[in-house]
C-alpha cells in the first residue's frame, strides 16, 4: 500500500465539487463517507489533523445513553440504542461490546428500583426482553476490586466501546475508497458567495505550505463541531451553540483494575462518573464545564476538573489509595451542544441539529454514536435542494470489516478482528506481509506492532509525529509520558516512511513532547494541590 500524496490545493480548486465538508471530526467524516458512497464528488478539509478536535477526546462509548431516559429524551435514547446496535454489528474489532455495572448501595431501594425499570425500558428499546442481570458482592469484587463495601450489589447491562480517533479515520478511509478526497491541515478561512448571496464555495488555506485558494462547491457543509459558530459568523449569523468542556483522567489499568465499565454517582455533585477499561488503561470521566461560546484550541483539563474526578474515584474506590501520581494522562474535549438555555450544563440536551443558512448547511451537536444518523439527515437536506435527484439512495450495505484470506497462524482471532476493524481488511493483509508484523513496540502494549506503526505512517496522512502517536496509535494516552521511552524504536520506521532527516525528526520530537505536556500531562497545580 502506497502513501496517499497530498493533492496540491490549486489542483483541487480546478475541480467543481458537489459537496465540500468542513471539519474532519466524526461528524464531517460520516457526511463525507455518506456523500462519497452516493457517487457525489466530495472533498473534506480539516484545519488540524483528522479527529484532533472532540473526536479523539470523548468517553469512547458507543452507547444508548441510559441517562437520556431520566430526562425523558426518548427519541434520542431510541435512536442511540439503534445506532449502537448497528455499529456493534457492522464494525467488529472497532466497536466492541462492553458490560457496565451500576453499583447499588445497601438499602438504596430507590436507585435500585429506578435503575431496574430504566434498564428494562432500555432493553426493550434495543429489541430485547427486559432482563436485567443482578451482580452480587462477591462477583463485584472481581469486576471492580477496591469498590466501596457499602455497594452490596449491582445491575449489569451492555453497551459498546470504540477508539474514537480510529473510528473517525476508518470512516474517512471508507469515504476515500469511494473516491472522496480528504485533506488534513487545510483550514477554511472564508466562505465564497454567489451573486444571490448564497454560499457557493470556500477559501482554503494549506496550513503546511501557506497556499490559499478559492474553491467552488454546490453544497458546503459546516461540520466544525464546537467551532461551527465561528464559520457561521462569516455570514453574520449569531451564535447558536453552547460549549461545554469535559475532561477525563487516564490510569494504568493495574492501579484501577476494573474489568467492566462502572457507572456510579459522584459523591459531591451526584452526577454520573464513568470508570471504563480501555486498551489496557482505565478512563475516568467526565465533567461538564460551561464555557459559554468560547472554544480555544486545544481544550485542556483544568486543575479543578482533575481534583473533582480524582475525589470522585477515591470515594468510590477507597481501597485503592489512588493519588495524583497514579494519573498517567488527562484529556479534555468540547461538546458541541445546541444552546437551549438550560441552566445546568450537565443537563443540556445531547441532541443534534442541521440547518440551512444562505446555502450553508451547518450541523452541530450529537455524539460519536449517532454520526450515521446525522450524516443521513445532511444528505436528505442536500437531496432536498436538488429536485432532479431521485431521492437519496440507501446507504451502502454494511462494509464487512472482517479480514479474510490471510493465513498468519500466529495471530489470535481477537487480534485479527482488531486489525481488521481498525485498519480494514485490505490493510490487514499488507500489515501481516511486513517483516516486523509480529514485533510489538512494548510488551505492556500488546496491541501496537512495529508493522502497524509503519503502515500507519505510510498510508494514513501523517504530517506530524503527533498525528501518528496521539491519534493513530494513541500512545499519548496509553503509555507513561506519552511513550517518550519508545521514541528510539519508532524513529527508524518513521524516518524511513516519511523521509525525515535527523533535524526534522528532532523538531517533531520536540513538538510532540511539548504538545503532550500541554494537552495530556496532569496540570501542575493539580499535582501540587493534592500533595
Ligand atoms: P470535532 O471532533 O470537534 O470536529 C470538528 C473539526 O472541525 C475539528 O477537528 C476542527 O479542527 C475542525 N475545524 C474547525 N474549524 C475549521 C475550519 N475553519 N476549517 C477546517 N476545519 C475546521 N459521544 C459518544 O457517542 N460517546 C461518548 O462516550 C462521548 N463522550 C464524550 C465525552 C466528552 C468529554 C465530550 C466532550 C464529548 C463526548 N461525546 C461522546 C460526544 C462526541 O465526542 C462529539 O459529539 C463528537 O466527537 C463531535 O464530533 P464533531 O465532528 O462534530 O466535532
XYZ file of C-alpha atoms and ligand atoms in Angstrom:
584
model
C 0.000 0.000 0.000
C 1.385 3.379 -1.005
C 1.492 6.688 0.818
C -1.503 8.905 -0.052
C 0.073 12.042 -1.534
C -1.462 15.436 -0.777
C -3.002 16.832 -3.934
C -1.867 20.476 -4.261
C -4.642 22.927 -3.399
C -4.623 24.628 -6.805
C -5.389 21.269 -8.437
C -8.352 20.781 -6.138
C -9.524 24.321 -6.902
C -9.675 23.488 -10.625
C -12.370 20.898 -9.946
C -16.049 21.589 -9.350
C -17.150 19.772 -6.216
C -20.608 18.506 -5.403
C -20.004 18.626 -1.666
C -17.372 20.389 0.436
C -17.343 19.180 4.049
C -15.566 21.475 6.522
C -14.261 19.609 9.586
C -12.612 16.194 9.925
C -14.123 15.003 13.199
C -16.608 12.120 13.289
C -19.483 14.325 12.086
C -17.641 15.553 8.984
C -16.228 12.065 8.396
C -19.707 10.499 8.475
C -21.090 13.052 5.990
C -18.020 12.622 3.767
C -18.441 8.841 3.640
C -22.173 9.023 3.007
C -21.852 11.623 0.223
C -18.942 9.811 -1.463
C -20.789 6.495 -1.295
C -23.633 8.097 -3.271
C -21.230 8.999 -6.048
C -21.062 12.713 -5.172
C -17.713 14.387 -5.881
C -16.834 15.125 -2.271
C -13.968 16.969 -0.569
C -13.371 17.037 3.184
C -10.988 19.578 4.692
C -9.693 19.620 8.260
C -7.798 22.569 9.763
C -5.579 20.437 12.008
C -5.305 16.654 11.920
C -8.319 14.386 11.373
C -10.095 13.715 14.692
C -7.887 16.172 16.558
C -10.893 18.070 17.988
C -13.524 16.486 20.199
C -13.451 13.240 18.239
C -10.274 11.997 19.924
C -11.221 13.292 23.388
C -14.542 11.604 24.098
C -15.541 8.887 26.575
C -15.141 6.412 23.649
C -18.519 4.798 24.277
C -20.939 3.724 21.620
C -23.925 3.902 23.869
C -27.622 4.340 24.033
C -27.281 6.990 26.725
C -29.134 5.473 29.651
C -29.321 8.863 31.367
C -31.351 10.312 28.447
C -34.218 8.232 29.785
C -34.123 10.049 33.105
C -34.560 13.296 31.130
C -37.375 11.782 29.052
C -35.363 12.212 25.828
C -36.964 9.068 24.407
C -36.308 9.725 20.708
C -32.619 10.386 21.305
C -32.292 7.292 23.514
C -34.100 5.101 20.978
C -32.008 6.398 18.086
C -28.778 5.969 20.062
C -29.672 2.400 21.041
C -30.458 1.561 17.423
C -27.231 3.137 16.142
C -25.191 1.432 18.855
C -26.542 -1.950 17.803
C -25.871 -1.269 14.116
C -22.261 -0.216 14.819
C -21.685 -3.246 17.037
C -22.941 -5.482 14.263
C -21.168 -3.795 11.356
C -17.829 -2.768 12.792
C -16.473 -5.698 14.843
C -12.954 -5.071 16.039
C -13.560 -1.331 16.006
C -16.759 -1.178 18.034
C -16.857 -3.883 20.682
C -19.398 -4.745 23.378
C -18.611 -3.649 26.918
C -20.574 -4.655 30.009
C -21.366 -1.952 32.546
C -22.340 -2.263 36.159
C -24.393 0.182 38.178
C -23.444 -0.460 41.823
C -26.283 -0.151 44.339
C -25.574 0.773 47.963
C -27.048 -1.359 50.753
C -30.642 -0.281 51.458
C -30.812 2.079 48.453
C -34.107 0.708 47.154
C -34.948 3.921 45.370
C -31.992 3.777 42.953
C -32.306 0.030 42.633
C -35.970 0.288 41.506
C -35.379 3.311 39.230
C -32.443 1.617 37.523
C -34.245 -1.715 37.153
C -37.183 -0.010 35.433
C -34.855 2.203 33.327
C -32.738 -0.748 32.220
C -35.866 -2.758 31.400
C -37.022 0.040 29.082
C -33.529 0.300 27.637
C -33.505 -3.406 26.766
C -36.917 -3.123 25.131
C -35.669 -0.183 23.000
C -32.886 -2.457 21.763
C -35.490 -5.089 20.814
C -34.606 -7.391 23.699
C -36.695 -8.709 26.583
C -36.366 -6.571 29.743
C -33.897 -8.839 31.564
C -31.527 -7.040 33.932
C -28.689 -9.007 35.466
C -28.021 -8.628 39.168
C -24.408 -8.902 40.318
C -23.702 -9.972 43.892
C -20.937 -8.532 46.092
C -18.601 -11.484 45.578
C -18.663 -11.045 41.795
C -18.353 -7.254 42.253
C -15.002 -7.801 43.918
C -13.728 -9.468 40.746
C -15.197 -6.851 38.428
C -14.283 -3.756 40.421
C -11.632 -4.572 43.054
C -11.450 -1.941 45.801
C -15.035 -0.704 45.281
C -16.506 0.757 48.485
C -18.046 -2.013 50.555
C -21.321 -0.176 51.025
C -22.112 -1.302 47.476
C -23.621 -4.713 48.156
C -24.948 -5.464 44.698
C -25.049 -4.070 41.145
C -27.104 -4.150 37.963
C -25.398 -5.128 34.726
C -26.157 -4.014 31.168
C -24.337 -3.931 27.854
C -23.069 -1.009 25.732
C -20.386 -0.584 23.067
C -16.914 0.905 23.095
C -14.577 2.174 20.397
C -11.393 4.066 19.706
C -12.893 7.440 18.734
C -9.977 8.688 16.604
C -9.605 5.349 14.813
C -13.344 5.246 14.177
C -13.083 8.672 12.539
C -10.061 7.591 10.480
C -11.816 4.399 9.326
C -14.896 6.326 8.266
C -12.671 8.760 6.325
C -10.839 5.817 4.739
C -14.197 4.384 3.623
C -15.075 7.744 2.002
C -11.706 7.791 0.269
C -12.257 4.303 -1.081
C -15.401 5.716 -2.721
C -13.223 8.362 -4.415
C -13.766 11.138 -1.910
C -10.780 13.390 -1.212
C -9.915 14.171 2.418
C -7.184 16.659 3.295
C -5.900 17.460 6.778
C -4.068 20.702 7.707
C -6.375 22.604 5.365
C -8.354 25.398 7.004
C -11.408 27.153 5.651
C -10.601 30.817 6.144
C -13.621 32.317 4.395
C -16.856 31.460 2.599
C -17.425 32.282 -1.071
C -20.887 33.582 -2.046
C -22.577 33.844 -5.413
C -24.341 36.963 -6.697
C -27.512 35.942 -4.833
C -25.601 35.840 -1.571
C -25.717 32.031 -1.402
C -22.635 30.135 -0.226
C -21.050 28.573 -3.316
C -17.597 27.580 -2.084
C -14.854 28.449 0.350
C -11.365 29.858 0.646
C -8.908 27.213 1.750
C -5.569 27.728 3.428
C -2.956 24.969 3.322
C -1.528 25.198 6.823
C 1.645 23.335 5.799
C 2.576 25.332 2.691
C 0.761 28.640 3.213
C -1.094 28.324 -0.138
C -4.554 29.880 -0.309
C -7.186 29.129 -2.977
C -10.888 29.707 -3.538
C -12.833 26.596 -4.444
C -16.379 26.114 -5.771
C -18.821 23.540 -4.393
C -22.547 23.058 -4.966
C -23.108 22.234 -1.309
C -20.958 23.409 1.585
C -21.395 21.626 4.915
C -20.098 23.192 8.110
C -19.246 20.210 10.357
C -16.764 22.011 12.563
C -18.394 20.900 15.827
C -17.558 23.336 18.613
C -16.167 25.790 16.033
C -19.254 25.882 13.827
C -20.436 29.279 15.103
C -17.054 30.683 14.006
C -17.689 29.548 10.412
C -21.301 30.821 10.560
C -20.103 34.220 11.776
C -18.764 34.679 8.203
C -22.447 35.016 7.239
C -23.078 37.495 10.044
C -25.091 34.901 11.984
C -25.323 34.986 15.758
C -24.126 32.013 17.838
C -26.408 29.002 18.342
C -24.065 26.837 20.350
C -23.116 26.411 23.924
C -19.690 24.959 24.524
C -19.424 22.520 27.420
C -15.945 21.169 28.163
C -15.476 17.665 29.538
C -12.343 16.007 30.915
C -11.074 12.511 31.651
C -8.273 11.010 33.709
C -6.263 8.028 32.472
C -4.910 5.482 34.972
C -2.702 2.474 34.255
C -5.049 -0.492 34.463
C -3.170 -2.147 37.329
C -3.948 0.890 39.554
C -7.674 0.846 38.785
C -8.247 -2.718 37.570
C -11.924 -2.752 36.581
C -12.949 -5.435 34.090
C -16.356 -3.907 33.236
C -17.382 -0.298 32.923
C -18.636 1.109 36.228
C -21.206 3.923 36.415
C -21.762 5.478 39.808
C -22.712 8.863 41.175
C -20.062 11.366 42.199
C -20.169 11.851 45.970
C -20.149 15.680 45.667
C -22.175 16.552 42.581
C -24.428 13.497 42.312
C -23.565 13.380 38.570
C -22.635 10.100 36.887
C -18.982 9.091 36.947
C -17.769 6.553 34.368
C -14.834 4.263 35.130
C -14.038 2.391 31.954
C -11.347 -0.126 30.933
C -9.937 0.838 27.520
C -6.976 -0.587 25.614
C -5.020 -1.511 28.742
C -5.702 1.687 30.715
C -8.696 2.866 32.772
C -10.544 6.086 31.898
C -12.387 8.145 34.497
C -14.797 10.846 33.360
C -16.388 13.174 32.942
C -17.021 16.808 33.803
C -19.361 19.489 32.431
C -17.584 22.835 32.334
C -19.658 25.622 30.815
C -17.504 27.757 28.554
C -20.209 29.887 27.007
C -19.332 30.474 23.365
C -15.592 30.147 23.684
C -13.707 27.149 22.247
C -9.984 27.825 22.356
C -7.622 25.347 20.726
C -6.762 22.892 22.256
C -9.169 22.001 25.050
C -7.286 21.332 28.301
C -8.299 19.661 31.558
C -8.253 22.153 34.432
C -6.863 21.670 37.945
C -10.400 21.746 39.357
C -11.574 19.026 36.988
C -8.648 16.777 37.881
C -9.321 17.223 41.595
C -13.068 16.664 41.110
C -12.570 13.419 39.150
C -9.870 12.143 41.474
C -12.009 12.847 44.555
C -14.927 11.031 42.921
C -12.953 7.916 42.101
C -11.245 7.881 45.503
C -14.630 7.948 47.264
C -15.822 5.068 45.112
C -12.624 3.016 45.424
C -11.220 3.844 48.874
C -9.358 0.521 48.921
C -7.043 1.537 46.079
C -5.408 4.583 47.660
C -5.340 6.454 44.375
C -3.321 9.651 44.168
C -2.378 12.249 41.547
C 0.886 10.424 40.909
C -1.187 7.463 39.643
C -2.699 9.542 36.857
C -0.926 8.650 33.631
C -2.570 11.320 31.475
C -5.532 13.656 31.252
C -7.532 14.790 28.256
C -10.377 17.152 27.524
C -12.815 17.930 24.729
C -15.521 20.441 23.870
C -19.073 19.211 23.497
C -20.752 20.980 20.603
C -24.180 21.487 22.148
C -27.149 23.355 20.742
C -27.949 26.170 23.143
C -31.367 25.522 24.667
C -30.747 27.929 27.585
C -30.664 25.134 30.178
C -29.030 26.396 33.372
C -27.172 23.203 34.230
C -24.619 22.268 31.519
C -24.764 18.593 32.588
C -28.470 18.549 31.686
C -28.193 20.297 28.314
C -29.526 18.032 25.538
C -27.003 15.974 23.535
C -29.294 16.025 20.504
C -28.083 17.312 17.150
C -29.381 19.909 14.714
C -28.958 20.536 10.985
C -29.908 23.879 9.462
C -29.536 25.812 6.245
C -28.486 29.479 6.194
C -27.695 31.300 2.935
C -26.825 27.998 1.291
C -24.526 26.879 4.118
C -25.567 23.638 5.825
C -24.466 23.592 9.451
C -24.615 20.524 11.611
C -23.881 20.555 15.290
C -24.449 18.607 18.475
C -24.741 14.847 18.531
C -22.381 12.088 19.542
C -19.974 9.604 18.073
C -22.755 7.055 18.372
C -25.210 8.915 16.150
C -22.816 10.029 13.402
C -24.558 7.917 10.750
C -27.982 9.414 11.510
C -26.554 12.941 11.361
C -24.920 12.173 8.005
C -28.160 10.804 6.590
C -30.038 13.920 7.692
C -27.483 16.160 5.949
C -27.743 14.071 2.784
C -31.545 14.398 2.913
C -31.127 18.169 3.093
C -28.725 18.127 0.145
C -31.081 15.974 -1.887
C -33.962 18.294 -0.983
C -32.033 21.140 -2.641
C -31.636 19.063 -5.830
C -35.104 18.413 -7.245
C -33.596 16.443 -10.141
C -32.322 13.766 -7.752
C -34.399 10.620 -7.393
C -34.077 10.914 -3.639
C -31.273 9.561 -1.572
C -30.106 6.117 -2.379
C -29.945 3.973 0.754
C -26.531 3.828 2.336
C -24.366 1.040 1.040
C -24.721 -2.286 2.803
C -22.521 -2.746 5.848
C -18.902 -2.779 4.910
C -17.549 -6.104 6.013
C -14.559 -5.375 8.156
C -13.596 -8.993 8.748
C -10.202 -9.867 7.391
C -10.266 -12.935 5.234
C -7.802 -14.840 3.187
C -4.578 -14.305 5.137
C -3.203 -17.286 6.949
C -0.892 -15.971 9.633
C -1.244 -18.777 12.142
C 0.396 -16.780 14.943
C -2.384 -14.225 15.045
C -5.186 -14.875 17.530
C -8.792 -14.491 16.440
C -9.287 -11.358 18.534
C -6.102 -9.768 17.193
C -7.176 -10.482 13.632
C -10.572 -8.956 14.392
C -8.985 -5.860 15.946
C -6.668 -5.267 12.993
C -9.492 -5.712 10.507
C -11.747 -3.383 12.475
C -9.168 -0.662 12.971
C -7.462 -0.675 9.602
C -9.773 -2.551 7.208
C -9.347 -5.976 5.565
C -7.023 -4.763 2.809
C -4.721 -3.193 5.352
C -4.594 -6.368 7.441
C -3.118 -8.276 4.548
C -0.486 -5.557 3.967
C 0.340 -5.276 7.663
C 0.762 -9.023 8.040
C 3.004 -9.183 4.996
C 5.505 -6.787 6.629
C 8.650 -8.248 8.146
C 8.005 -6.606 11.552
C 4.378 -7.855 11.723
C 4.889 -9.869 14.880
C 7.115 -7.403 16.775
C 5.453 -5.316 19.462
C 6.585 -1.856 20.456
C 6.177 -2.640 24.121
C 5.161 -5.885 25.858
C 2.750 -3.963 28.103
C 1.049 -2.721 24.955
C 0.255 -5.947 23.104
C -1.798 -4.064 20.554
C 0.827 -1.988 18.765
C 3.166 -3.811 16.416
C 6.021 -2.175 14.522
C 4.235 -3.128 11.295
C 1.165 -1.125 12.363
C 3.366 1.891 13.017
C 4.910 1.511 9.577
C 1.599 1.031 7.808
C 0.038 3.967 9.585
C 2.973 6.310 8.876
C 2.888 5.265 5.239
C -0.809 5.390 4.430
C -2.744 7.419 6.994
C -1.899 11.045 6.052
C 0.585 11.549 8.879
C 2.081 15.049 8.620
C 3.458 15.426 12.146
C 4.720 12.916 14.719
C 1.830 13.969 16.925
C -0.662 12.733 14.291
C 0.858 9.271 14.492
C 1.395 8.971 18.238
C -1.687 10.787 19.557
C -4.451 9.744 17.183
C -3.378 6.753 15.061
C -1.541 4.761 17.769
C -2.958 6.505 20.867
C 0.409 6.323 22.666
C -0.228 9.784 24.176
C -2.864 8.127 26.362
C -1.678 4.542 26.572
C 1.921 4.947 27.737
C 3.516 6.941 30.568
C 4.901 10.312 29.408
C 3.259 9.769 26.044
C 5.619 6.901 25.191
C 8.764 9.059 25.386
C 10.885 5.981 26.181
C 9.848 4.328 22.923
C 10.735 7.102 20.522
C 14.074 5.422 19.753
C 12.272 2.314 18.416
C 9.813 4.392 16.426
C 12.412 6.726 14.857
C 13.866 4.442 12.136
C 10.422 3.373 10.948
C 9.001 6.883 10.766
C 12.084 8.431 9.216
C 12.172 5.754 6.545
C 8.460 6.013 5.734
C 8.203 9.806 5.820
C 11.687 10.651 4.553
C 12.523 12.838 7.562
C 16.189 13.687 8.227
C 17.657 13.907 11.752
C 16.861 17.603 12.098
C 13.207 17.116 11.113
C 12.915 14.131 13.481
C 14.317 16.212 16.359
C 11.908 19.069 15.600
C 8.989 16.657 15.513
C 10.010 15.037 18.803
C 10.235 18.448 20.492
C 6.876 19.456 19.055
C 5.247 16.198 20.178
C 6.638 16.283 23.722
C 5.772 19.963 24.209
C 2.256 19.290 22.894
C 1.897 16.246 25.157
C 2.999 18.222 28.232
C 0.425 20.892 27.434
C -2.508 18.755 26.363
C -2.196 15.429 28.174
C 0.007 15.784 31.267
C -1.586 16.325 34.688
C -1.852 20.109 35.211
C 0.939 21.164 37.584
C -1.365 22.890 40.088
C -3.461 19.751 40.450
C -0.278 17.858 41.367
C 0.960 20.348 43.938
C -2.586 20.998 45.229
C -3.023 17.356 46.099
C 0.272 16.937 47.861
P -14.972 17.652 16.294
O -14.488 16.290 16.526
O -14.520 18.688 17.257
O -14.529 18.031 14.828
C -14.629 19.349 14.309
C -13.399 19.572 13.459
O -13.550 20.764 12.708
C -12.131 19.741 14.291
O -11.250 18.672 14.003
C -11.595 21.090 13.878
O -10.198 21.135 13.755
C -12.255 21.294 12.523
N -12.343 22.702 12.140
C -12.712 23.753 12.917
N -12.674 24.889 12.205
C -12.289 24.559 10.943
C -12.061 25.308 9.755
N -12.238 26.632 9.714
N -11.633 24.658 8.645
C -11.458 23.294 8.658
N -11.661 22.553 9.771
C -12.080 23.159 10.907
N -20.118 10.740 22.166
C -20.383 9.405 22.197
O -21.075 8.884 21.335
N -19.884 8.614 23.193
C -19.144 9.105 24.208
O -18.685 8.358 25.082
C -18.894 10.500 24.224
N -18.194 11.039 25.243
C -17.871 12.359 25.219
C -17.118 12.873 26.267
C -16.710 14.199 26.244
C -15.895 14.757 27.366
C -17.070 15.017 25.140
C -16.584 16.421 25.071
C -17.871 14.515 24.106
C -18.287 13.183 24.146
N -19.084 12.627 23.140
C -19.382 11.295 23.141
C -19.575 13.453 22.034
C -18.700 13.298 20.802
O -17.357 13.128 21.148
C -18.832 14.538 19.933
O -20.185 14.801 19.702
C -18.166 14.355 18.578
O -16.836 13.916 18.709
C -18.197 15.690 17.838
O -17.621 15.491 16.583
P -17.559 16.676 15.554
O -17.010 16.116 14.311
O -18.883 17.345 15.477
O -16.559 17.735 16.220
